[in-house]
Tab-separated table of C-alpha atoms in Angstrom:
chain	number	residue	atom	x	y	z
A	62	MET	CA	-2.832	40.244	-45.217
A	63	PRO	CA	-1.716	38.145	-42.198
A	64	LYS	CA	2.015	38.164	-41.431
A	65	LEU	CA	3.771	35.260	-43.113
A	66	SER	CA	7.304	34.051	-43.429
A	67	LEU	CA	8.879	35.133	-46.695
A	68	ARG	CA	8.778	31.541	-47.907
A	69	SER	CA	5.065	31.259	-47.103
A	70	TYR	CA	4.437	34.611	-48.756
A	71	TRP	CA	6.102	33.463	-51.956
A	72	GLN	CA	4.389	30.071	-51.916
A	73	GLN	CA	0.974	31.708	-51.600
A	74	SER	CA	1.445	34.679	-53.910
A	75	LYS	CA	4.208	33.600	-56.335
A	76	ALA	CA	5.060	37.317	-56.414
A	77	LEU	CA	8.638	38.502	-56.269
A	78	ILE	CA	9.713	39.342	-52.755
A	79	ASP	CA	10.473	42.992	-52.099
A	80	ALA	CA	10.811	45.246	-49.078
A	81	SER	CA	7.049	45.774	-48.854
A	82	VAL	CA	6.648	42.376	-47.171
A	83	ILE	CA	8.686	43.560	-44.182
A	84	ASP	CA	6.488	44.566	-41.253
A	85	ASP	CA	6.694	48.243	-40.240
A	86	ALA	CA	7.109	47.142	-36.609
A	87	LEU	CA	10.414	45.455	-37.450
A	88	ILE	CA	11.697	48.615	-39.043
A	89	ALA	CA	10.512	50.705	-36.079
A	90	ARG	CA	12.403	48.360	-33.700
A	91	ARG	CA	15.557	48.822	-35.798
A	92	ALA	CA	15.841	45.177	-36.788
A	93	ARG	CA	18.835	43.915	-38.676
A	94	PHE	CA	18.069	42.255	-41.978
A	95	TYR	CA	19.997	39.254	-43.263
A	96	LEU	CA	19.410	38.456	-46.924
A	97	CYS	CA	20.536	35.462	-48.933
A	98	GLY	CA	19.476	34.930	-52.491
A	99	PRO	CA	20.063	35.998	-56.056
A	100	LYS	CA	21.804	39.369	-56.401
A	101	PRO	CA	18.901	41.122	-58.230
A	102	MET	CA	16.479	40.161	-55.435
A	103	MET	CA	18.852	41.285	-52.707
A	104	ASP	CA	19.575	44.567	-54.495
A	105	ALA	CA	15.848	45.265	-54.807
A	106	VAL	CA	15.061	44.375	-51.180
A	107	THR	CA	18.040	46.396	-49.924
A	108	ALA	CA	17.015	49.450	-51.968
A	109	GLY	CA	13.442	49.107	-50.693
A	110	LEU	CA	14.581	48.868	-47.072
A	111	ILE	CA	16.826	51.892	-47.435
A	112	ALA	CA	13.914	53.793	-49.001
A	113	ARG	CA	11.980	52.899	-45.833
A	114	ASP	CA	14.757	54.517	-43.717
A	115	VAL	CA	16.574	51.337	-42.712
A	116	PRO	CA	20.259	52.244	-42.319
A	117	HIS	CA	22.416	50.534	-44.948
A	118	PHE	CA	24.645	49.065	-42.213
A	119	ASP	CA	21.629	47.153	-40.808
A	120	VAL	CA	21.230	45.177	-44.044
A	121	PHE	CA	23.533	42.197	-44.514
A	122	SER	CA	23.605	39.999	-47.578
A	123	GLU	CA	25.144	36.836	-48.970
A	124	VAL	CA	24.862	36.078	-52.664
A	125	PHE	CA	23.265	32.711	-53.345
A	126	ARG	CA	25.334	30.660	-55.743
A	127	SER	CA	24.434	27.353	-57.293
A	128	PRO	CA	26.566	24.418	-56.214
A	129	THR	CA	29.769	24.249	-58.159
A	130	VAL	CA	31.547	21.321	-59.710
A	131	PRO	CA	35.337	21.088	-59.843
A	132	SER	CA	36.842	21.106	-63.322
A	133	ALA	CA	37.787	17.829	-64.960
A	134	ASP	CA	40.229	15.659	-63.029
A	135	THR	CA	43.741	16.805	-63.807
A	136	GLY	CA	45.395	14.073	-61.771
A	137	GLN	CA	46.092	16.422	-58.882
A	138	ARG	CA	46.148	14.774	-55.480
A	139	PHE	CA	46.442	16.586	-52.181
A	140	GLN	CA	46.545	15.451	-48.581
A	141	VAL	CA	43.696	16.831	-46.465
A	142	THR	CA	44.002	16.611	-42.703
A	143	PHE	CA	40.916	17.098	-40.539
A	144	ALA	CA	42.737	18.260	-37.388
A	145	ARG	CA	39.924	17.636	-34.907
A	146	SER	CA	39.536	14.007	-35.932
A	147	GLY	CA	43.107	13.130	-35.013
A	148	ASP	CA	43.147	10.737	-37.971
A	149	ALA	CA	45.785	10.430	-40.665
A	150	PRO	CA	45.527	12.706	-43.715
A	151	LEU	CA	43.208	11.637	-46.525
A	152	THR	CA	44.001	11.906	-50.234
A	153	TRP	CA	41.727	14.283	-52.177
A	154	THR	CA	41.318	14.337	-55.965
A	155	ARG	CA	39.120	16.627	-58.077
A	156	ALA	CA	36.717	13.760	-58.713
A	157	GLN	CA	35.820	13.876	-55.013
A	158	GLY	CA	34.371	17.376	-55.226
A	159	THR	CA	34.405	20.140	-52.666
A	160	LEU	CA	35.933	19.842	-49.226
A	161	LEU	CA	32.471	19.558	-47.679
A	162	SER	CA	31.524	16.623	-49.895
A	163	PHE	CA	34.950	15.036	-49.413
A	164	GLY	CA	34.700	15.346	-45.628
A	165	GLU	CA	31.203	13.891	-45.480
A	166	VAL	CA	32.054	10.930	-47.712
A	167	ASN	CA	34.947	10.200	-45.367
A	168	GLY	CA	32.814	10.340	-42.225
A	169	ARG	CA	33.899	13.786	-41.016
A	170	SER	CA	31.206	15.853	-39.382
A	171	MET	CA	31.267	19.365	-40.814
A	172	PRO	CA	28.763	22.207	-40.549
A	173	SER	CA	26.622	22.396	-43.661
A	174	GLY	CA	23.622	24.607	-43.016
A	175	CYS	CA	24.562	26.325	-46.274
A	176	ARG	CA	22.555	23.625	-48.028
A	177	VAL	CA	19.384	24.868	-46.369
A	178	GLY	CA	19.982	28.588	-46.775
A	179	GLN	CA	22.273	29.327	-43.842
A	180	CYS	CA	24.968	30.886	-45.998
A	181	GLU	CA	28.532	30.677	-44.766
A	182	SER	CA	27.647	28.175	-42.050
A	183	CYS	CA	30.072	25.739	-43.698
A	184	ALA	CA	32.998	28.088	-42.971
A	185	VAL	CA	36.029	26.282	-41.588
A	186	ARG	CA	39.455	27.605	-40.632
A	187	VAL	CA	42.381	26.571	-42.834
A	188	LEU	CA	45.254	25.895	-40.425
A	189	SER	CA	47.790	25.364	-43.205
A	190	GLY	CA	47.825	25.195	-46.985
A	191	LYS	CA	45.761	26.994	-49.609
A	192	VAL	CA	42.314	26.471	-51.126
A	193	ARG	CA	40.412	27.941	-54.062
A	194	HIS	CA	36.705	28.719	-54.115
A	195	LEU	CA	34.999	27.414	-57.225
A	196	HIS	CA	32.538	30.309	-57.516
A	197	GLY	CA	35.512	32.649	-58.067
A	198	THR	CA	35.224	34.842	-54.978
A	199	GLU	CA	37.452	34.280	-51.979
A	200	PRO	CA	36.311	35.092	-48.413
A	201	ASP	CA	37.660	38.282	-46.830
A	202	ASP	CA	39.619	36.183	-44.323
A	203	PRO	CA	42.141	34.029	-46.226
A	204	SER	CA	42.434	31.659	-43.265
A	205	THR	CA	38.771	30.666	-43.683
A	206	CYS	CA	37.207	28.605	-46.428
A	207	LEU	CA	33.611	27.878	-47.327
A	208	ALA	CA	33.819	24.093	-47.455
A	209	CYS	CA	30.825	23.781	-49.820
A	210	GLN	CA	32.716	25.792	-52.454
A	211	ALA	CA	36.403	25.125	-51.734
A	212	VAL	CA	38.939	22.692	-53.161
A	213	PRO	CA	42.590	22.368	-52.115
A	214	LEU	CA	45.417	23.901	-54.137
A	215	GLU	CA	48.022	22.057	-52.057
A	216	ASP	CA	48.140	19.816	-48.979
A	217	ILE	CA	45.929	21.388	-46.302
A	218	VAL	CA	45.001	21.093	-42.646
A	219	LEU	CA	41.444	22.073	-41.694
A	220	ASP	CA	40.177	22.910	-38.224
A	221	ALA	CA	37.456	20.315	-38.592
């Protein structure tokens, strides 16, 4: 079978992706593998790579989560400052969604490759204040938020 991207492989075969689609030459060159997708798929691919003698520390993964929606509007309002813009703070309410959506609606340019599979590319530093991630898991670094998943818990300043 000719070498294909994983997306092309799936589109042509409709088979579940597993470690067998990874070229032996990549493993021989000690490639690093970055996985993003549903947990069962990543677990299976990781186990298959390890079975093919890929060191566990050369396999990185990010769990794919469906976009989240903030809970019903509770009347909470917080000031969000986009530090790089130099503009006055903007008022956020739950109806306005995640910080990424809120920023975009208000004309703030923010990284958002997460929408096309580049997980964590929407990460932004929180200079002050606290946020909550709607999927229930907080990043390891509390001074960073994933804007596509985060909502403010108080007035915040973002390095964006």
